[in-house]
Each structure stands twice: as C-alpha cells, then as structure tokens.
XYZ file of C-alpha atoms in Angstrom:
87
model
C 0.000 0.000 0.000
C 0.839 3.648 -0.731
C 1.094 6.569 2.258
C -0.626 8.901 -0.431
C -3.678 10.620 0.864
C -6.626 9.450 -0.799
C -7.910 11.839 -2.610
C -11.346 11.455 -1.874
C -11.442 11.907 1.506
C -12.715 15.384 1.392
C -15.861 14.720 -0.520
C -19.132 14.669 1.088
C -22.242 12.804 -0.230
C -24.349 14.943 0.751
C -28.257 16.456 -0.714
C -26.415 19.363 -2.426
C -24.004 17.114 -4.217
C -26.762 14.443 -5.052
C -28.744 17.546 -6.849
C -25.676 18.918 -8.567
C -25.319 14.978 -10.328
C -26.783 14.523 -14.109
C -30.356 14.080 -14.729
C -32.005 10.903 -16.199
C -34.952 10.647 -18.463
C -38.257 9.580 -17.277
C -39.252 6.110 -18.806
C -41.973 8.066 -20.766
C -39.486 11.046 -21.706
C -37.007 8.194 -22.680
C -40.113 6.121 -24.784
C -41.494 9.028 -26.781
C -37.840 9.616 -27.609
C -37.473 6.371 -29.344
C -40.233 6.898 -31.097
C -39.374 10.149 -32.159
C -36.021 8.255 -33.548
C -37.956 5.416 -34.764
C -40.727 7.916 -37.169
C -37.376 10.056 -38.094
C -36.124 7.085 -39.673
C -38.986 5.178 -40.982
C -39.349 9.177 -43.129
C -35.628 8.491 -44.084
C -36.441 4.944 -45.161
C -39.466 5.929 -47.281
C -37.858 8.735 -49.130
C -34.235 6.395 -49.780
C -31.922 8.020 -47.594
C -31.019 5.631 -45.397
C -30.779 1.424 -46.475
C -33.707 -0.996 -45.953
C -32.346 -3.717 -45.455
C -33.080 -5.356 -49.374
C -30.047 -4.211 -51.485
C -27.288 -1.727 -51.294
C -26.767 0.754 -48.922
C -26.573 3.954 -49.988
C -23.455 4.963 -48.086
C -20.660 3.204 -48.042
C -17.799 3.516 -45.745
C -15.816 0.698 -46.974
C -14.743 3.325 -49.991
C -13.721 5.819 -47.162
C -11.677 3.160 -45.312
C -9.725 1.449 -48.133
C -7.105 4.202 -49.190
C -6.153 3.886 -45.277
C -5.951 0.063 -45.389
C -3.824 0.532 -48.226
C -1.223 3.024 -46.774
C -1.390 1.140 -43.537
C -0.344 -2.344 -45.482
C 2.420 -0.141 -47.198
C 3.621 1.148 -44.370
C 3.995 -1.854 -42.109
C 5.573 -3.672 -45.703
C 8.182 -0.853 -45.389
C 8.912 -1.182 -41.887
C 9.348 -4.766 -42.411
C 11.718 -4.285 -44.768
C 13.680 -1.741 -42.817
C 13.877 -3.976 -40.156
C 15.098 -6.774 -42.086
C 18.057 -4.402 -43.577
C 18.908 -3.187 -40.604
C 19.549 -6.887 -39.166
C-alpha cells in the first residue's frame, strides 16, 4: 500500500451534491424519444436516404476506409523491410 492521501477523503455525499449529479430521463421522456427516432427514420427509409435492409446501402464507408488500409499495409511492408536491412 501507498502513504498517499486518498484523494477522496474530502468529498461529502451529501443532498447538495446528489442535486448537482446529471439528470435521467423519465421512462416516458425516454419512450417518446425512441419513437421520435424510430418515425425520423422510418421518413428516411421511405424517401431512400437511409438502407432498408433489401439491397445496397446507400453509403458506403468501406470506400472511405480502403485508401487507409492501403497506406497502412504499405507502411507496415516498409517497416518490415527496414527492419530486415537493418539486421
């Protein structure tokens, strides 16, 4: 063990610090959320802006993320090589 103070001996748990903590969402607040979310997205779905499931999405990440898998595999294939001329 350590001699350090611990560093939260000073802190009460008291009402004012219980009311100062983050508020949570009622179960209703938190429901009619979701389905806010869930009729946001069925009006993306109808008008094609977001995939259904039956076909090709319409964004694609993949195209975003293979330049950088690319220079990644070059890069380690150089280090390799560095390495191995170094030995």
């Amino acid at each position: 063990m350590t001699n350090e103070p611990d560093p939260f001996d000073d802190v009460v748990l008291d009402e004012t610090f219980v009311a100062g903590g983050a508020k949570e969402q009622s179960a209703a607040e938190r429901i009619a959320q979701a389905r806010r979310i869930a009729r946001a997205n069925d009006r993306l779905r109808e008008a094609g802006d977001i995939a259904d499931g039956s076909g090709k999405p319409r964004f694609h990440r993949a195209r975003r993320a293979a330049p950088w898998i690319a220079i990644g595999a070059v890069a380690a294939a150089v280090i390799v090589v560095l390495a191995l001329v170094a030995r």
